[in-house]
Amino acid sequence: MIYKTISTLLQKADPELAHSLAIKFLKNSYLPFNLLSNVPSSKLEINILGKNFTNPVGLAAGFDKNAEIYNSIFKLGFSFSEVGTVTPLPQYGNPKPRVFRLMEDEAIINRLGFPSLGMDKVRSTIKNNPPKGILGINIGPNKESISKIEDYLKCFEYFCNLCDYICINISSPNTPNLRDLHEKSKIEELLIAIKLKQKQLNNKTKILLKISPDITSKNITELSNIVLDQKIDGVVLTNTTISRDQKLQNSNQAELGGLSGKPLQQSSNLIIQKFYKSLGTKIPIIGAGGVFDGKSAFDKIKSGASLVQLYTSMVYQGPYVVNKINKELEALLEAEGFESLKDAIGKDCIE
Ligand SMILES: Cc1cc2nc3c(=O)[nH]c(=O)nc-3n(C[C@H](O)[C@H](O)[C@H](O)COP(=O)(O)O)c2cc1C
């Protein structure tokens, strides 16, 4: 009850203030983790990226930007957590206000612009607090970077031995020209450079690419071919959208930035389906965008995702959301006659 009241109060506070209070809460373990967590059924387990995930639900990048709370996130029932986006040098990001709730739409618009304590600080935080679960590190360039590729390489080298996967974020709409990296020749150059660096470092950490929902079918074909050619280990679909085609109610819809939450659900599912048609089972997809309950998670899985991530539903529903999703997923698997989660992947995609 008390946690519901706190959650309701946080929803009324300034979004960034509420977020830093939530981080403090989780960092200091002020939550009754024993009441919150629940051991999911073995039907939800999935072996992917060389790891055994106890359930398919992870925390999306952006929530734990500076790697402060991942061990609490595992305790809440998430099977994996992606920290970041981390940039090489510390940076403040865009001027405030830069995060906006759209309550009626169960959405958020953010134009944070990668506020980060920088890779030095984040690396020492992780070294001092070994992860007790599957950890991904999402990396990106500084706003004032001279060479974006160099920035990714620096972060890759810094973090590749500290986590289970590195996620290369080319899809934030809030760093000028970042999304240009979706162009065929540019992404090819970046991925070749990263793979070469990995080879030089004799490193085997999995590499994922996080993609924008605002892309064309041509982009999807090109990107699929490139990730297959370069032997990238997975794709995260999707980041936030700059589209405002959805019927939004809240007046904050006019704010610039990336839209997340329920209005992103269908468009990210469509992108997942299109990539799944090209990638099949060769490269796993992690689906993100409007995962709020078992059904929305299951829709992503049936569209072709092997795992899902969430951010916005944690803001609106609090830390209980992950267990709720897992319980509902278990019931949906049963109701639709699937023996395991794996059997359901891509089922909506098969023609
Ligand atoms: C406030 C906020 C900050 C975010 N910051 C990042 C980020 O730093 N890096 C990133 O790759 N994605 C970031 N995202 C995108 C999420 O990781 C996720 O891809 C997107 O929000 C869709 O999921 P959702 O609808 O569950 O929120 C951010 C999202 C929000 C709402």
Coordinates of C-alpha atoms and ligand atoms in Angstrom, one line a residue:
M1 CA 0.0 0.0 0.0
I2 CA 2.7 2.4 1.1
Y3 CA 4.6 1.7 -2.1
K4 CA 1.5 2.3 -4.2
T5 CA 1.1 5.7 -2.5
I6 CA 4.8 6.5 -3.1
S7 CA 4.4 5.5 -6.7
T8 CA 1.3 7.8 -7.1
L9 CA 3.2 10.7 -5.5
L10 CA 6.2 10.2 -7.8
Q11 CA 3.9 10.3 -10.8
K12 CA 2.8 13.8 -9.8
A13 CA 6.4 15.1 -9.3
D14 CA 8.6 16.6 -12.0
P15 CA 9.6 13.6 -14.1
E16 CA 13.3 14.0 -13.7
L17 CA 13.0 14.6 -9.9
A18 CA 10.8 11.5 -9.7
H19 CA 13.3 9.5 -11.6
S20 CA 16.2 10.5 -9.4
L21 CA 14.1 9.6 -6.3
A22 CA 13.3 6.2 -7.8
I23 CA 17.0 5.6 -8.4
K24 CA 17.8 6.6 -4.8
F25 CA 15.1 4.2 -3.6
L26 CA 16.3 1.3 -5.6
K27 CA 20.0 2.1 -4.9
N28 CA 19.4 2.0 -1.2
S29 CA 17.2 -1.1 -1.4
Y30 CA 14.2 0.7 0.2
L31 CA 11.9 -1.8 -1.5
P32 CA 10.4 -5.0 -0.1
F33 CA 12.2 -7.1 -2.8
N34 CA 11.0 -10.4 -1.1
L35 CA 7.4 -9.3 -1.7
L36 CA 8.0 -8.0 -5.1
S37 CA 9.9 -10.8 -6.7
N38 CA 8.4 -14.1 -7.8
V39 CA 10.1 -17.1 -9.3
P40 CA 8.8 -17.4 -12.9
S41 CA 7.8 -20.7 -14.4
S42 CA 10.5 -22.6 -16.3
K43 CA 8.3 -22.2 -19.3
L44 CA 9.5 -18.6 -19.5
E45 CA 13.1 -19.5 -19.5
I46 CA 15.0 -18.9 -22.7
N47 CA 18.6 -19.6 -23.8
I48 CA 19.8 -16.9 -26.0
L49 CA 23.0 -14.9 -26.6
G50 CA 24.8 -17.8 -24.9
K51 CA 23.0 -17.1 -21.6
N52 CA 20.1 -18.6 -19.7
F53 CA 17.4 -15.9 -19.2
T54 CA 15.0 -16.9 -16.4
N55 CA 12.3 -14.9 -18.1
P56 CA 12.1 -12.7 -21.2
V57 CA 11.7 -9.3 -19.5
G58 CA 14.6 -6.8 -19.2
L59 CA 15.0 -3.2 -18.2
A60 CA 15.5 -1.0 -21.3
A61 CA 18.4 1.5 -21.6
G62 CA 18.0 5.0 -20.2
F63 CA 16.5 4.1 -16.8
D64 CA 19.8 3.2 -15.2
K65 CA 22.0 5.5 -17.2
N66 CA 25.0 5.4 -14.8
A67 CA 24.8 1.8 -13.7
E68 CA 23.6 2.5 -10.2
I69 CA 20.8 0.1 -9.6
Y70 CA 21.2 -3.0 -11.8
N71 CA 21.5 -5.4 -8.9
S72 CA 18.2 -4.1 -7.4
I73 CA 16.6 -4.5 -10.9
F74 CA 17.5 -8.2 -10.9
K75 CA 16.0 -8.5 -7.5
L76 CA 12.7 -7.1 -8.8
G77 CA 12.4 -10.0 -11.2
F78 CA 13.9 -8.6 -14.4
S79 CA 16.1 -11.2 -16.1
F80 CA 18.5 -8.7 -17.5
S81 CA 19.3 -5.0 -17.3
E82 CA 20.8 -2.6 -19.9
V83 CA 22.6 0.3 -18.4
G84 CA 23.5 3.5 -20.3
T85 CA 23.6 5.1 -22.7
V86 CA 27.1 5.8 -21.5
T87 CA 29.3 8.3 -23.4
P88 CA 33.1 8.5 -23.4
L89 CA 33.2 11.9 -21.6
P90 CA 30.8 13.1 -18.9
Q91 CA 28.1 15.4 -20.4
Y92 CA 25.0 17.2 -19.0
G93 CA 22.7 16.6 -22.0
N94 CA 20.1 19.0 -23.2
P95 CA 18.7 21.9 -21.1
K96 CA 15.8 21.1 -18.8
P97 CA 12.9 20.6 -19.0
R98 CA 13.6 17.6 -21.2
V99 CA 11.3 14.8 -20.0
F100 CA 7.5 15.1 -20.4
R101 CA 4.8 12.7 -19.2
L102 CA 1.7 12.2 -21.4
M103 CA -0.5 10.6 -18.7
E104 CA -3.7 10.0 -20.7
D105 CA -1.6 8.4 -23.5
E106 CA 0.6 6.3 -21.1
A107 CA 3.6 7.8 -22.9
I108 CA 6.7 9.9 -22.3
I109 CA 8.5 12.3 -24.6
N110 CA 12.2 12.8 -23.7
R111 CA 14.9 14.8 -25.3
L112 CA 17.6 14.1 -22.6
G113 CA 20.4 14.0 -25.1
F114 CA 22.5 11.3 -23.3
P115 CA 23.3 12.9 -19.8
S116 CA 26.1 10.6 -18.7
L117 CA 28.7 10.5 -15.9
G118 CA 31.0 9.2 -18.6
M119 CA 32.8 5.9 -19.1
D120 CA 35.5 6.3 -16.4
K121 CA 33.0 6.8 -13.6
V122 CA 30.6 4.1 -14.9
R123 CA 33.3 1.6 -15.3
S124 CA 34.5 2.0 -11.8
T125 CA 30.9 1.8 -10.4
I126 CA 30.5 -1.5 -12.2
K127 CA 33.9 -2.8 -11.1
N128 CA 32.9 -2.1 -7.5
N129 CA 29.6 -3.7 -7.7
P130 CA 29.8 -7.0 -9.7
P131 CA 26.5 -7.7 -11.5
K132 CA 24.4 -10.6 -10.1
G133 CA 22.5 -11.0 -13.3
I134 CA 22.7 -10.5 -17.1
L135 CA 24.1 -7.0 -17.8
G136 CA 24.1 -5.1 -21.1
I137 CA 26.0 -1.8 -21.5
N138 CA 24.5 0.6 -24.1
I139 CA 27.1 3.0 -25.6
G140 CA 26.9 6.2 -27.6
P141 CA 29.0 9.2 -28.7
N142 CA 29.3 12.5 -27.0
K143 CA 27.4 15.4 -28.5
E144 CA 30.6 17.3 -29.3
S145 CA 32.4 14.3 -30.5
I146 CA 34.9 14.8 -33.4
S147 CA 34.4 11.2 -34.6
K148 CA 31.4 9.2 -33.5
I149 CA 33.1 6.0 -34.6
E150 CA 36.1 6.7 -32.3
D151 CA 33.7 7.3 -29.4
Y152 CA 32.0 3.9 -29.9
L153 CA 35.4 2.2 -30.1
K154 CA 36.6 3.8 -26.9
C155 CA 33.4 2.8 -25.0
F156 CA 33.6 -0.7 -26.5
E157 CA 37.2 -1.2 -25.4
Y158 CA 36.4 0.2 -22.0
F159 CA 33.3 -2.0 -21.3
C160 CA 33.6 -5.2 -23.3
N161 CA 35.0 -7.3 -20.5
L162 CA 32.6 -6.0 -17.9
C163 CA 29.2 -7.2 -19.3
D164 CA 27.3 -9.8 -21.1
Y165 CA 26.6 -7.7 -24.1
I166 CA 27.4 -4.3 -25.6
C167 CA 24.5 -2.5 -27.3
I168 CA 25.5 0.0 -29.9
N169 CA 23.0 2.8 -29.8
I170 CA 22.6 4.6 -33.2
S171 CA 18.9 5.4 -32.6
S172 CA 18.5 8.2 -30.1
P173 CA 16.7 11.1 -31.8
N174 CA 18.2 13.6 -29.3
T175 CA 21.9 13.6 -30.4
P176 CA 22.3 15.6 -33.7
N177 CA 23.0 13.4 -36.7
L178 CA 23.2 10.1 -34.7
R179 CA 20.4 8.5 -36.7
D180 CA 22.4 9.1 -39.9
L181 CA 24.3 6.0 -38.9
H182 CA 21.3 4.0 -40.2
E183 CA 22.6 4.7 -43.7
K184 CA 24.1 1.7 -45.4
S185 CA 27.7 2.9 -45.8
K186 CA 27.9 4.5 -42.4
I187 CA 26.6 1.5 -40.4
E188 CA 28.8 -0.8 -42.4
E189 CA 31.8 1.3 -41.5
L190 CA 30.9 1.4 -37.8
L191 CA 30.2 -2.3 -37.5
I192 CA 33.4 -3.3 -39.4
A193 CA 35.4 -1.0 -37.1
I194 CA 33.8 -2.5 -33.9
K195 CA 34.3 -6.1 -35.1
L196 CA 37.9 -5.3 -35.9
K197 CA 38.5 -3.8 -32.5
Q198 CA 36.9 -6.8 -30.9
K199 CA 39.2 -9.1 -32.8
Q200 CA 42.3 -7.1 -31.7
L201 CA 41.1 -7.3 -28.1
N202 CA 40.5 -11.0 -28.5
N203 CA 37.1 -10.4 -26.9
K204 CA 33.9 -12.5 -27.3
T205 CA 31.3 -10.3 -25.7
K206 CA 28.0 -10.3 -27.7
I207 CA 27.3 -7.2 -29.7
L208 CA 23.8 -5.8 -30.3
L209 CA 22.6 -2.9 -32.4
K210 CA 19.7 -0.7 -31.3
I211 CA 17.6 0.6 -34.1
S212 CA 15.1 3.4 -34.6
P213 CA 11.4 2.8 -35.4
D214 CA 11.5 5.7 -37.9
I215 CA 13.0 3.7 -40.8
T216 CA 11.8 2.6 -44.2
S217 CA 11.5 -1.0 -45.6
K218 CA 14.6 -0.3 -47.7
N219 CA 16.5 0.5 -44.5
I220 CA 15.3 -2.7 -42.9
T221 CA 16.5 -4.8 -45.8
E222 CA 19.9 -3.1 -45.8
L223 CA 20.3 -3.2 -42.0
S224 CA 19.4 -6.9 -41.9
N225 CA 21.9 -7.8 -44.6
I226 CA 24.7 -5.8 -42.8
V227 CA 24.0 -7.3 -39.4
L228 CA 24.1 -10.7 -40.9
D229 CA 27.2 -10.0 -42.9
Q230 CA 29.0 -8.6 -39.9
K231 CA 27.8 -11.3 -37.6
I232 CA 26.2 -9.0 -35.1
D233 CA 24.7 -11.1 -32.3
G234 CA 21.3 -9.3 -31.9
V235 CA 19.2 -6.3 -32.6
V236 CA 17.2 -4.2 -30.2
L237 CA 13.9 -3.0 -31.8
T238 CA 13.1 -0.2 -31.1
N239 CA 14.2 3.1 -29.6
T240 CA 11.7 6.0 -29.2
T241 CA 9.9 7.6 -32.2
I242 CA 9.9 11.1 -33.5
S243 CA 6.6 10.4 -35.3
R244 CA 3.5 12.0 -33.9
D245 CA 1.1 10.1 -36.2
Q246 CA -0.5 8.4 -33.2
K247 CA -3.7 10.0 -31.8
L248 CA -2.3 11.6 -28.7
Q249 CA -4.4 13.4 -26.1
N250 CA -1.9 15.2 -23.8
S251 CA -0.8 18.7 -24.8
N252 CA 2.8 17.7 -24.2
Q253 CA 2.6 15.9 -27.6
A254 CA 4.0 19.1 -29.1
E255 CA 7.3 18.7 -27.2
L256 CA 10.3 17.8 -29.3
G257 CA 12.0 14.4 -28.6
G258 CA 11.5 10.7 -28.7
L259 CA 8.0 9.3 -27.8
S260 CA 7.9 6.0 -25.9
G261 CA 5.2 3.9 -24.2
K262 CA 1.8 2.7 -25.5
P263 CA 1.7 4.9 -28.7
L264 CA 4.9 3.2 -29.8
Q265 CA 3.6 -0.4 -29.3
Q266 CA 2.2 -1.1 -32.8
S267 CA 4.9 0.6 -34.8
S268 CA 7.6 -1.2 -33.0
N269 CA 5.8 -4.5 -33.5
L270 CA 5.6 -3.8 -37.2
I271 CA 9.4 -3.2 -37.3
I272 CA 10.0 -6.4 -35.3
Q273 CA 7.9 -8.4 -37.8
K274 CA 9.7 -6.9 -40.8
F275 CA 13.1 -7.7 -39.3
Y276 CA 12.0 -11.2 -38.3
K277 CA 11.1 -11.8 -41.9
S278 CA 14.6 -11.0 -43.0
L279 CA 16.5 -12.4 -40.0
G280 CA 14.4 -15.4 -39.1
T281 CA 16.1 -17.3 -36.2
K282 CA 19.6 -16.4 -37.3
I283 CA 19.9 -13.3 -35.1
P284 CA 17.7 -12.8 -32.0
I285 CA 15.5 -9.7 -31.6
I286 CA 15.0 -7.9 -28.3
G287 CA 11.7 -6.0 -28.6
A288 CA 11.0 -2.7 -26.9
G289 CA 8.2 -0.1 -27.2
G290 CA 5.0 -0.1 -25.1
V291 CA 5.5 -3.3 -23.2
F292 CA 2.9 -2.8 -20.4
D293 CA 1.4 -6.2 -19.7
G294 CA 1.6 -9.9 -20.6
K295 CA -0.3 -9.3 -23.8
S296 CA 1.9 -6.5 -25.1
A297 CA 5.0 -8.6 -24.3
F298 CA 3.5 -11.7 -25.9
D299 CA 2.6 -9.6 -29.1
K300 CA 6.3 -8.7 -29.4
I301 CA 7.3 -12.3 -28.9
K302 CA 4.8 -13.5 -31.5
S303 CA 6.1 -10.8 -33.8
G304 CA 9.6 -12.3 -33.6
A305 CA 11.2 -11.0 -30.4
S306 CA 13.0 -13.5 -28.2
L307 CA 13.3 -11.1 -25.3
V308 CA 11.5 -7.8 -24.4
Q309 CA 12.5 -4.7 -22.6
L310 CA 10.5 -1.9 -21.0
Y311 CA 11.0 1.6 -19.6
T312 CA 7.8 3.6 -19.7
S313 CA 5.5 1.1 -18.0
M314 CA 7.9 1.1 -15.0
V315 CA 7.2 4.8 -14.7
Y316 CA 3.4 4.4 -14.9
Q317 CA 3.0 1.1 -13.0
G318 CA 6.0 1.0 -10.7
P319 CA 8.3 -1.9 -9.9
Y320 CA 5.5 -4.5 -9.7
V321 CA 5.1 -4.4 -13.5
V322 CA 7.8 -7.1 -14.3
N323 CA 6.2 -9.8 -12.1
K324 CA 2.7 -8.9 -13.4
I325 CA 4.0 -9.3 -17.0
N326 CA 5.6 -12.6 -16.3
K327 CA 2.5 -14.0 -14.6
E328 CA 0.3 -12.9 -17.4
L329 CA 2.8 -14.3 -20.0
E330 CA 2.7 -17.6 -18.3
A331 CA -1.1 -17.7 -18.5
L332 CA -1.1 -16.6 -22.1
L333 CA 1.4 -19.4 -23.1
E334 CA -0.9 -21.9 -21.4
A335 CA -4.1 -20.5 -22.9
E336 CA -2.7 -20.5 -26.4
G337 CA -1.2 -24.0 -26.0
F338 CA 2.5 -23.2 -26.2
E339 CA 4.8 -25.5 -24.3
S340 CA 7.5 -22.8 -23.9
L341 CA 8.2 -19.3 -24.8
K342 CA 10.6 -20.4 -27.6
D343 CA 7.7 -22.1 -29.4
A344 CA 5.8 -18.8 -29.6
I345 CA 8.6 -16.6 -31.2
G346 CA 7.6 -15.2 -34.6
K347 CA 4.3 -17.1 -34.7
D348 CA 2.4 -14.0 -35.9
C349 CA 5.0 -13.7 -38.7
I350 CA 4.8 -17.0 -40.3
E351 CA 2.8 -16.7 -43.6
Ligands
LIG1 C1 13.3 9.0 -20.4 C2 13.9 8.0 -21.4 C3 15.3 7.9 -21.6 C4 15.8 7.0 -22.5 N1 17.1 6.9 -22.6 C5 17.7 6.0 -23.5 C6 19.1 5.9 -23.6 O1 19.9 6.6 -23.0 N2 19.5 5.0 -24.5 C7 18.7 4.2 -25.3 O2 19.2 3.4 -26.1 N3 17.4 4.3 -25.1 C8 16.8 5.2 -24.2 N4 15.5 5.2 -24.1 C9 14.6 4.4 -24.9 C10 14.2 3.1 -24.2 O3 15.3 2.3 -23.9 C11 13.2 2.3 -25.1 O4 13.8 1.8 -26.2 C12 12.0 3.0 -25.5 O5 11.6 3.9 -24.4 C13 10.8 2.1 -25.8 O6 10.4 1.4 -24.7 P1 9.2 1.8 -23.7 O7 8.0 2.1 -24.5 O8 9.0 0.6 -22.8 O9 9.6 2.9 -22.9 C14 14.9 6.1 -23.2 C15 13.5 6.2 -22.9 C16 13.0 7.1 -22.0 C17 11.5 7.1 -21.8

